[in-house]
CSV table of C-alpha atoms in Angstrom, one decimal:
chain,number,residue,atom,x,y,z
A,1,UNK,CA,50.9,-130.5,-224.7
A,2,UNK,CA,47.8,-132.3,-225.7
A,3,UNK,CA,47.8,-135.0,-228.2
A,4,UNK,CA,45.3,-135.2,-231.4
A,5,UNK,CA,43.1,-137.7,-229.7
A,6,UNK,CA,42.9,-136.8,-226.5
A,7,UNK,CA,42.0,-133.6,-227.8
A,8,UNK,CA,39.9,-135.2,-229.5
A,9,UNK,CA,38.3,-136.9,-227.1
A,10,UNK,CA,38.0,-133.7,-225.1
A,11,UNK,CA,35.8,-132.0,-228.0
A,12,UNK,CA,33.7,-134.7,-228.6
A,13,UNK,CA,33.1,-135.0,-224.6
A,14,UNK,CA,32.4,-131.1,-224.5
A,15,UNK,CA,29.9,-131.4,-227.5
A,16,UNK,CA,28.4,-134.5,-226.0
A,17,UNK,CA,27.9,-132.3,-222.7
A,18,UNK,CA,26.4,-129.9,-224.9
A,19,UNK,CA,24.3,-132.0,-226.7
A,20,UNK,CA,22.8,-133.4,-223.2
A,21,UNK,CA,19.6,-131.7,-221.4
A,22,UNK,CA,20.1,-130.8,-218.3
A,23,UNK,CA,17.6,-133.2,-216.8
A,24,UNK,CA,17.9,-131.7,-213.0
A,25,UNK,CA,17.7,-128.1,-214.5
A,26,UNK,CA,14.3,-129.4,-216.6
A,27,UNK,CA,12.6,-131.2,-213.4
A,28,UNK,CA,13.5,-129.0,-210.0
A,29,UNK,CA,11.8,-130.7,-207.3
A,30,UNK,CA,9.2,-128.1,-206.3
A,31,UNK,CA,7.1,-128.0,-203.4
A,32,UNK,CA,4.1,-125.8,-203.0
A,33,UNK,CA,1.5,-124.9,-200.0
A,34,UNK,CA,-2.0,-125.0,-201.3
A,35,UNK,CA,-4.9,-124.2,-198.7
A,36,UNK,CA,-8.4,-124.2,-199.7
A,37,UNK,CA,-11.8,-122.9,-198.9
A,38,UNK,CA,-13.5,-126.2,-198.3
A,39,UNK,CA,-14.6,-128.0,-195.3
A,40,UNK,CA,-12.3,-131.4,-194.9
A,41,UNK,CA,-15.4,-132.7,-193.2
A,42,UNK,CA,-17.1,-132.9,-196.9
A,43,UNK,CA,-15.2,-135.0,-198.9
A,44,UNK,CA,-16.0,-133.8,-202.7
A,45,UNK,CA,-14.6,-130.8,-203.1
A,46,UNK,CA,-11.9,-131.4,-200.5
A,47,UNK,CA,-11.6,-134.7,-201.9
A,48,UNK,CA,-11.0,-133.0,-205.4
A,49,UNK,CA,-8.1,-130.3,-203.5
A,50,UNK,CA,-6.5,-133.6,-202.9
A,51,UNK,CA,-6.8,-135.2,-206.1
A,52,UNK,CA,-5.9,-132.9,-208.3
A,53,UNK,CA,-2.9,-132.4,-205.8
A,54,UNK,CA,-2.0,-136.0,-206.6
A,55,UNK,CA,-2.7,-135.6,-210.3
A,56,UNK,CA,0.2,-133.0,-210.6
A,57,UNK,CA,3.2,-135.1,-208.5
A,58,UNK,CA,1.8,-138.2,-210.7
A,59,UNK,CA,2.2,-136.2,-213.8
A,60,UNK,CA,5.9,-135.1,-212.2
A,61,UNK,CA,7.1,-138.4,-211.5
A,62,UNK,CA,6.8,-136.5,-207.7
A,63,UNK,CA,8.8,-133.6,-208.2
A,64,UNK,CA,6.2,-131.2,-208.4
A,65,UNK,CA,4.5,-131.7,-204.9
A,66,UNK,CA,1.4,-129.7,-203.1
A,67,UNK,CA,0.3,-130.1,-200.1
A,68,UNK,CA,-3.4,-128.9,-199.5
A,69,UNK,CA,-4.6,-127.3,-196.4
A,70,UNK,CA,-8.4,-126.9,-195.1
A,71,UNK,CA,-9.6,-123.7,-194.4
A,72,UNK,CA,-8.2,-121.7,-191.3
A,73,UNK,CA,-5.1,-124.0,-191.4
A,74,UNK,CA,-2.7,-122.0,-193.2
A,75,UNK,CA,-5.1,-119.2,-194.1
A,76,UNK,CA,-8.7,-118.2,-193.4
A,77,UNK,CA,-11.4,-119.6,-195.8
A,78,UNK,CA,-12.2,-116.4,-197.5
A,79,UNK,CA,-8.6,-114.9,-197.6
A,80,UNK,CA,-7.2,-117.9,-200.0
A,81,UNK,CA,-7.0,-115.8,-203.1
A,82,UNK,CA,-5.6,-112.6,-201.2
A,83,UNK,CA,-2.7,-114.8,-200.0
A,84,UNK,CA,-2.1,-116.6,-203.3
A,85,UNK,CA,-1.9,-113.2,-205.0
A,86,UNK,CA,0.1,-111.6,-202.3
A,87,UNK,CA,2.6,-114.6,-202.6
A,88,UNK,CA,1.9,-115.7,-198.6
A,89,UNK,CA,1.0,-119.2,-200.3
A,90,UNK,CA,2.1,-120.0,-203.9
A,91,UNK,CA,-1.5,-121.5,-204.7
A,92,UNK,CA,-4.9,-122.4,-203.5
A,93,UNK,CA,-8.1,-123.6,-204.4
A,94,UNK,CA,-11.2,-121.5,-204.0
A,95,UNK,CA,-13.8,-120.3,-205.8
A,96,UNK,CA,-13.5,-116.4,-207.9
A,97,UNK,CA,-17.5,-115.5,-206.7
A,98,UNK,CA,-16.3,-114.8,-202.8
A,99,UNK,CA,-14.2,-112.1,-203.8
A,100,UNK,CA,-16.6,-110.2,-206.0
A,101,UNK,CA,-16.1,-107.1,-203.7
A,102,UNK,CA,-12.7,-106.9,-205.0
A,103,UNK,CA,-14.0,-106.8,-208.5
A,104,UNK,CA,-17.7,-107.8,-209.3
A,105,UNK,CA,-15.9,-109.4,-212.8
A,106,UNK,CA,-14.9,-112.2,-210.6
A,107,UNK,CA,-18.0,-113.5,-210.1
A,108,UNK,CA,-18.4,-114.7,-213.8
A,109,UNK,CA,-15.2,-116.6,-213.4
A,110,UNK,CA,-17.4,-118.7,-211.0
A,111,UNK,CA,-21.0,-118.4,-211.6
A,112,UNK,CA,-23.6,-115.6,-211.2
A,113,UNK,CA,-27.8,-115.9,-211.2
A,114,UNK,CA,-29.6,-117.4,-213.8
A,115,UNK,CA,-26.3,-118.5,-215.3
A,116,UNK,CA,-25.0,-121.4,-217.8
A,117,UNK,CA,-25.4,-125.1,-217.2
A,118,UNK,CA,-22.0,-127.2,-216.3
A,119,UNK,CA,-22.1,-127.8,-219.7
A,120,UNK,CA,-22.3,-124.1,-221.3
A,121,UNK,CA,-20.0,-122.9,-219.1
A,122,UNK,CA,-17.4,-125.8,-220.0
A,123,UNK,CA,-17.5,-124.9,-223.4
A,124,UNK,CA,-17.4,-120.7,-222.6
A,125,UNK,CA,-14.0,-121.5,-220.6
A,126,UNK,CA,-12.2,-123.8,-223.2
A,127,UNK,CA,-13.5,-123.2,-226.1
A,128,UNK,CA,-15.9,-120.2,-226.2
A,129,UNK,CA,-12.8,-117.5,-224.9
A,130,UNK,CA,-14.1,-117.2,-221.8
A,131,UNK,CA,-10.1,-117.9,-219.8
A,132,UNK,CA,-9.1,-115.6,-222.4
A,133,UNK,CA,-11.3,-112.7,-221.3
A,134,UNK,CA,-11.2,-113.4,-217.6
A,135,UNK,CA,-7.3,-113.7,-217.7
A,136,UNK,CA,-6.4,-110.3,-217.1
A,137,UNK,CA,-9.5,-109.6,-215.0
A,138,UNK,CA,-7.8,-112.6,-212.9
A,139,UNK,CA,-4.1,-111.0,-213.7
A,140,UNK,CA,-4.9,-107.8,-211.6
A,141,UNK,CA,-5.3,-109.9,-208.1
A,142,UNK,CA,-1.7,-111.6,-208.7
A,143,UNK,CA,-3.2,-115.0,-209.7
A,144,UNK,CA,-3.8,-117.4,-212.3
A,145,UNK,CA,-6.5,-119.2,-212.1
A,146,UNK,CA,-7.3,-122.9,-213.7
A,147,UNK,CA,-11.0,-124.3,-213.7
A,148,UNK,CA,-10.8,-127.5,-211.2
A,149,UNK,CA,-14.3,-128.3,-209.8
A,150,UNK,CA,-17.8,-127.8,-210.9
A,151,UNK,CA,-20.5,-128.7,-208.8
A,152,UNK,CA,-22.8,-128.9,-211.3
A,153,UNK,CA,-26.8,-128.1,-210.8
A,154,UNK,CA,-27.1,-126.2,-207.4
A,155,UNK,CA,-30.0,-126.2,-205.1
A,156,UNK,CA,-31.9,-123.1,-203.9
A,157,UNK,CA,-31.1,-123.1,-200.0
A,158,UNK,CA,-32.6,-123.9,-196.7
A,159,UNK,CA,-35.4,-121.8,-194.8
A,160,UNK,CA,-37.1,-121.6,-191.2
A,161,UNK,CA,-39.9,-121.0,-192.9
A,162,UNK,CA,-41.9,-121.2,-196.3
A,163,UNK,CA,-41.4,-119.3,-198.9
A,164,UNK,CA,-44.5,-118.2,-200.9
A,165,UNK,CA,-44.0,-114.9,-202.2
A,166,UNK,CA,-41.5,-112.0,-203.3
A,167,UNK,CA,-42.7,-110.3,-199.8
A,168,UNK,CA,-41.7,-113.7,-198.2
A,169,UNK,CA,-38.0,-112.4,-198.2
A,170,UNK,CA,-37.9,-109.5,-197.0
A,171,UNK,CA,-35.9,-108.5,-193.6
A,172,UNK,CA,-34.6,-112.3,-194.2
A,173,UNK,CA,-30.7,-112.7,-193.1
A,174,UNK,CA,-29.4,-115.2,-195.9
A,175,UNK,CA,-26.3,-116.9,-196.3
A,176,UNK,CA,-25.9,-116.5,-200.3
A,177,UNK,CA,-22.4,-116.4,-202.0
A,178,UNK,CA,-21.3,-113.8,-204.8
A,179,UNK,CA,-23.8,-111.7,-206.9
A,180,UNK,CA,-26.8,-113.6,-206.0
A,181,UNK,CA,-26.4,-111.3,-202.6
A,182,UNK,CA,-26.9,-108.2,-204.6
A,183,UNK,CA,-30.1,-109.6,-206.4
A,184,UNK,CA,-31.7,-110.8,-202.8
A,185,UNK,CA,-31.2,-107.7,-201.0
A,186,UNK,CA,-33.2,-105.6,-203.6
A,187,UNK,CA,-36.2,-108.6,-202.7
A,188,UNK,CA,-35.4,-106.9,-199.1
A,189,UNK,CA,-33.0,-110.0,-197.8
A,190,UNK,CA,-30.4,-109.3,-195.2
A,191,UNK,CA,-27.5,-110.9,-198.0
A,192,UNK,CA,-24.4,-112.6,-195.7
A,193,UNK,CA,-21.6,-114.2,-197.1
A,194,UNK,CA,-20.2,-116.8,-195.3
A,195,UNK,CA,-17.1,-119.4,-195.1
A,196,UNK,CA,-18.7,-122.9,-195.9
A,197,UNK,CA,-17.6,-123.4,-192.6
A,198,UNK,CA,-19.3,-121.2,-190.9
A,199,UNK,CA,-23.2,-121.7,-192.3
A,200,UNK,CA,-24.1,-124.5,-189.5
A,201,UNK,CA,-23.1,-122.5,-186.7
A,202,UNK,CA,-24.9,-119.3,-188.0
A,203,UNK,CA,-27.8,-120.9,-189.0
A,204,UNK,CA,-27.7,-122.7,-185.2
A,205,UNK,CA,-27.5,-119.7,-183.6
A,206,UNK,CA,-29.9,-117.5,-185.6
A,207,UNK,CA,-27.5,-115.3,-186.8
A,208,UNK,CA,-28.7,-116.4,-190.1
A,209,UNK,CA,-32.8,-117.7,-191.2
A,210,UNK,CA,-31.9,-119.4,-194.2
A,211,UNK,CA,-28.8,-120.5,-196.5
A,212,UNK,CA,-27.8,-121.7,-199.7
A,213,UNK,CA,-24.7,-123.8,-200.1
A,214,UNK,CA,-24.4,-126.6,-203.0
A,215,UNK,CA,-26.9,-129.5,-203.2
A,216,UNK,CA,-28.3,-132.6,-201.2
A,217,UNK,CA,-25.2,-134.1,-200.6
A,218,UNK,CA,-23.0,-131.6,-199.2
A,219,UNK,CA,-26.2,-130.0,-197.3
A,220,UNK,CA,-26.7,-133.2,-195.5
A,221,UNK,CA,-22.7,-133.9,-194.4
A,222,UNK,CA,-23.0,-130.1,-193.1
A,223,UNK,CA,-26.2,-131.0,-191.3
A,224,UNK,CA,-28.1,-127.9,-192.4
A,225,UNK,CA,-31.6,-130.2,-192.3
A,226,UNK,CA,-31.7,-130.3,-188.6
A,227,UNK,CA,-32.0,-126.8,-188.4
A,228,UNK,CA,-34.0,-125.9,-191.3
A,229,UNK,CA,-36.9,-127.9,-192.8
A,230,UNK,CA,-37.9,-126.3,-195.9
A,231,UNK,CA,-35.6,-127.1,-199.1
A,232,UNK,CA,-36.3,-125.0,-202.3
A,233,UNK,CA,-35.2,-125.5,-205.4
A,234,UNK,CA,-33.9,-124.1,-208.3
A,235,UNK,CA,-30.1,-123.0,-207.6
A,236,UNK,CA,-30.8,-119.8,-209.6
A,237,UNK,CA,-28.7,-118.2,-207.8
A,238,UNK,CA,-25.2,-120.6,-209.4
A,239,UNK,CA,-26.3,-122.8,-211.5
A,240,UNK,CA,-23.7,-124.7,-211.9
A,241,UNK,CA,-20.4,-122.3,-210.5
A,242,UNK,CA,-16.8,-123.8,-211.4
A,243,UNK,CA,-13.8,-123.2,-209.1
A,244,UNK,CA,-10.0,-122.8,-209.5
A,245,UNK,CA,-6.7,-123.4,-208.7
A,246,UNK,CA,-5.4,-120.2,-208.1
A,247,UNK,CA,-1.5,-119.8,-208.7
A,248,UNK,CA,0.8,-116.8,-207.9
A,249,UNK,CA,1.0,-115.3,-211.4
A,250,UNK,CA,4.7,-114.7,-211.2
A,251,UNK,CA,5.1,-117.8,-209.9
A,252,UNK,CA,3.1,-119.6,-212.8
A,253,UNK,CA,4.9,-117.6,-215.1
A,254,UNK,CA,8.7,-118.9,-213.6
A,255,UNK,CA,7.4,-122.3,-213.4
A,256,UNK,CA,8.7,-125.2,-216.6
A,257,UNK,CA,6.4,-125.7,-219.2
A,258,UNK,CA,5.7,-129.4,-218.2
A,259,UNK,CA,4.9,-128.4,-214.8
A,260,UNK,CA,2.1,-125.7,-216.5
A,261,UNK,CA,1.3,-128.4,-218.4
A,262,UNK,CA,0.6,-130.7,-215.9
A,263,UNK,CA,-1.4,-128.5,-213.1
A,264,UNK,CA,-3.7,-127.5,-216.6
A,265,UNK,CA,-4.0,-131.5,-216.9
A,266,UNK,CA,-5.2,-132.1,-213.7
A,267,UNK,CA,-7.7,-129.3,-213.7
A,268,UNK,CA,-9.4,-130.6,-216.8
A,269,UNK,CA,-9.8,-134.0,-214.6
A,270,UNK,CA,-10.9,-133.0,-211.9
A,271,UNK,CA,-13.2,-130.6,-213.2
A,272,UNK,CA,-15.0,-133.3,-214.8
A,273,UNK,CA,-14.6,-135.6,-211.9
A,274,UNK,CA,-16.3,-133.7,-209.3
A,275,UNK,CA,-19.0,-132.8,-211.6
A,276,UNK,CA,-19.5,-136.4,-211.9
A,277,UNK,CA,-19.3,-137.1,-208.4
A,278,UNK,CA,-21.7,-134.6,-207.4
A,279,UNK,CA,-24.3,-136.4,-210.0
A,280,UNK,CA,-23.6,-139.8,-208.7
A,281,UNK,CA,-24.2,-139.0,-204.7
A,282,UNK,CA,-26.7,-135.8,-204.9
A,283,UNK,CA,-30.0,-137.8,-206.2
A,284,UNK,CA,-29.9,-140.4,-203.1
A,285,UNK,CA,-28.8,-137.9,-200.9
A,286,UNK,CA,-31.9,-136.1,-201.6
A,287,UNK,CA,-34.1,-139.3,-201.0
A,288,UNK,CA,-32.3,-139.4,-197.5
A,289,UNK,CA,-32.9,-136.0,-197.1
A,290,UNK,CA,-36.6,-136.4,-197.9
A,291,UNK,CA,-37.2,-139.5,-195.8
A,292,UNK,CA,-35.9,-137.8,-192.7
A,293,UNK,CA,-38.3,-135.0,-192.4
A,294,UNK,CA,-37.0,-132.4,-195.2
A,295,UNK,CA,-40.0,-130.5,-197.3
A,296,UNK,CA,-38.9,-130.1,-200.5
A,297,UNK,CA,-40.4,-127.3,-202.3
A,298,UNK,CA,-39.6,-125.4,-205.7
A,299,UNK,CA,-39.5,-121.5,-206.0
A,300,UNK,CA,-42.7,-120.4,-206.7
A,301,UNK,CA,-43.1,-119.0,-210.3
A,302,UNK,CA,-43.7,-114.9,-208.6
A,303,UNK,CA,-40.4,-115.2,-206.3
A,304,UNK,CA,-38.0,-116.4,-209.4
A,305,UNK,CA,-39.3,-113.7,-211.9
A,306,UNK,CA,-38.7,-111.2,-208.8
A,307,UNK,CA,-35.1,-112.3,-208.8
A,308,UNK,CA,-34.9,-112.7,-212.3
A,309,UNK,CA,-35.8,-108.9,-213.1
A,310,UNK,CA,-33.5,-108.0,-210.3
A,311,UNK,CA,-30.8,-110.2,-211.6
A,312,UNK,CA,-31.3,-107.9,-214.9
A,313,UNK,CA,-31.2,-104.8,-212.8
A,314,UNK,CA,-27.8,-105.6,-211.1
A,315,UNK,CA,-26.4,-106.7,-214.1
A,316,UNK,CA,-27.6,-103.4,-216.1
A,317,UNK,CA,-26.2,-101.2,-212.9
A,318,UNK,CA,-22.9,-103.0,-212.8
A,319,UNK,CA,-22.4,-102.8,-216.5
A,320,UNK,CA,-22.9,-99.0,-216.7
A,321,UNK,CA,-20.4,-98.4,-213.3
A,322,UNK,CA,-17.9,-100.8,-214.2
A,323,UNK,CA,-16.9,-101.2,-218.5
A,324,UNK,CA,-14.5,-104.5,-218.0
A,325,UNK,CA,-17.7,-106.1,-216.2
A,326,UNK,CA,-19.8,-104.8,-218.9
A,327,UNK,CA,-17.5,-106.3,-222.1
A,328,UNK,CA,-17.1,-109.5,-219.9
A,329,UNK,CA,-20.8,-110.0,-219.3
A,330,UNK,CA,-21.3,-109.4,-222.6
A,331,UNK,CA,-19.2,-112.2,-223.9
A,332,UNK,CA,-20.5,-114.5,-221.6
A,333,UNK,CA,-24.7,-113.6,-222.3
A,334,UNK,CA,-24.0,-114.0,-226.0
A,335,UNK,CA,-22.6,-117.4,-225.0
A,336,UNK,CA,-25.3,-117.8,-222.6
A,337,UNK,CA,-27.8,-117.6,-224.9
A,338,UNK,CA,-26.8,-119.1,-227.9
A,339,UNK,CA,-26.0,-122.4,-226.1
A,340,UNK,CA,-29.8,-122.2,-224.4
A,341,UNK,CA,-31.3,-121.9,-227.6
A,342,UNK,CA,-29.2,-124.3,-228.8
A,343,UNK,CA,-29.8,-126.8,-226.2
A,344,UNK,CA,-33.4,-126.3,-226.2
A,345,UNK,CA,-33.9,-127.9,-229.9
A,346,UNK,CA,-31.1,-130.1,-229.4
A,347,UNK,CA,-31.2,-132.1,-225.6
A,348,UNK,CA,-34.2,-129.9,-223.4
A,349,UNK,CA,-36.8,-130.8,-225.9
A,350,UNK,CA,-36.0,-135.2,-225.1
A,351,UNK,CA,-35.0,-134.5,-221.4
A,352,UNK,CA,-38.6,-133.1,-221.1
A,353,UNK,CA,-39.9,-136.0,-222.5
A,354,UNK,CA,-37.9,-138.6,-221.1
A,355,UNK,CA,-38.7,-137.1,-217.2
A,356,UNK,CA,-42.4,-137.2,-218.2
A,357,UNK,CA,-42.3,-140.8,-219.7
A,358,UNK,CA,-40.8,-142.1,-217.3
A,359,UNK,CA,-42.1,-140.5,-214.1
A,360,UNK,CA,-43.2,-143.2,-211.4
């Protein structure tokens, strides 16, 4: 028989038991495989795969580890999404845009032609609804998908040769990436979308006569410059794309709250941290550039309103096929163009001036 206190003692240990989280329960030590699409040999955005890996075991106190892969490791540079969603690999980084043939939607999870600046389409993912209107569009490939990278301003590609008019591209074979394909092969381009890894190679061979990828700095690690001499600009084509984590959505959805928490955290970092990066090491990357033989040229005004109006016509024909695309790309136009106006009064209108007082 039991005495009054140590009964006592018993209930107030139970209720004390009770009363105390399960701290092993709340923190499981996770560990996750996370291949990428991104060259190793460039270190921004593998260098962000790695940070933002970092960022979520820092924000864990360690239990929540990934482990980032390059491309081809674990799985193939252009298959990263397809294995998150399939649940081969629990997450990845890569970027919506290279698997537009799945659902052309994707692409404005990334970036598509003549799009927002880094900074408009910030605002359309966090605050303007655009993760709200993409999630489901993400949902039906078995991911979810968190902003992580932004390149920022993107330049226009390399070429064998100059290019002077509309006519200029036609029978071209161009490395491009996600809708900015469709708009160069009704300019009569021979569109190919290629693995990051894979554009030296091509363009060595002459498999490929010209390429886009990101900007100066990135160009140059990849060596496109001693292949091809002629570097145009704009980046109409992404302006200024963002890429994501992408988790397995049943997997997000099992994971603890802090851990959710956490991965979003790091996203929003090194979103911002790339971005920066890129800014900081693109401008003397393009003097380099420059000084070892590179002719920098811009689109002339003919070739971009040729893409432009077929930008228009591709949106136009994918609206009328596909009405999730349509109501998407409606969203993100109205966005679009309320932030360009906006900006023009607001920051184009000093940019201008400053870049013309102060041109040496």
């Amino acid at each position: 028989m039991i005495g009054r206190r140590a009964a006592g003692g018993i209930a107030a240990g139970t209720a004390m038991a009770l009363a105390t989280p399960n701290l092993a329960a709340a923190t499981p030590r996770i560990r996750w495989r996370s291949p990428g699409s991104f060259p190793k040999s460039v270190d921004t955005l593998w260098a962000a795969h790695e940070r933002f890996c970092q960022k979520v075991s820092e924000l864990t106190d360690g239990a929540f580890q990934l482990v980032p892969s390059g491309p081809g490791e674990i799985v193939p540079a252009l298959q990263v999404m397809d294995a998150v969603g399939q649940g081969s690999v629990e997450c990845g980084f890569t970027g919506a845009g290279f698997y537009f043939g799945k659902d052309p939607t994707l692409a404005i999870g990334a970036a598509v032609p003549f799009g927002p600046s880094s900074r408009h389409t910030w605002s359309w993912l966090q605050a303007g609804g655009g993760r709200e209107i993409m999630r489901d569009v993400y949902r039906d490939q078995g991911v979810h998908a968190i902003p992580m990278a932004c390149t920022g301003a993107q330049m226009g590609g390399w070429f064998r040769k100059e290019i002077r008019t509309p006519e200029d591209m036609k029978g071209l074979k161009f490395r491009i990436a996600g809708l900015g394909g469709a708009v160069v092969t009704r300019l009569g381009a021979v569109a190919q979308q290629l693995a990051p890894g894979d554009i030296y190679p091509s363009l060595e061979r002459g498999v490929i006569d010209g390429a886009e990828y990101i900007g100066p700095y990135d160009d140059e690690k990849l060596g496109f410059h001693r292949i091809a001499k002629y570097y145009y600009y704009p980046g109409w084509q992404e302006y200024a794309p963002s890429v994501d984590m992408m988790v397995n959505a049943k997997l997000w959805d099992a994971l603890p709250a802090h851990y959710r928490a956490a991965m979003e955290a790091a996203g929003t970092e090194t979103w911002h941290w790339v971005m920066a990066r890129y800014d900081v090491l693109n401008p003397p990357a393009l003097r380099r550039l420059i000084g070892s033989g590179t002719l920098l040229r811009a689109y002339p005004r003919d070739v971009l309103a040729a893409t432009y109006r077929a930008t228009q016509e591709v949106y136009a024909e994918l609206g009328e096929k596909d009405g999730r695309f349509r109501r998407v790309w409606e969203h993100w136009d109205r966005h679009r163009l309320e932030q360009v106006q906006w900006f023009r009064v607001a920051e184009d209108s000093l940019a201008n001036f400053i870049a013309v007082s102060t041109a040496r």
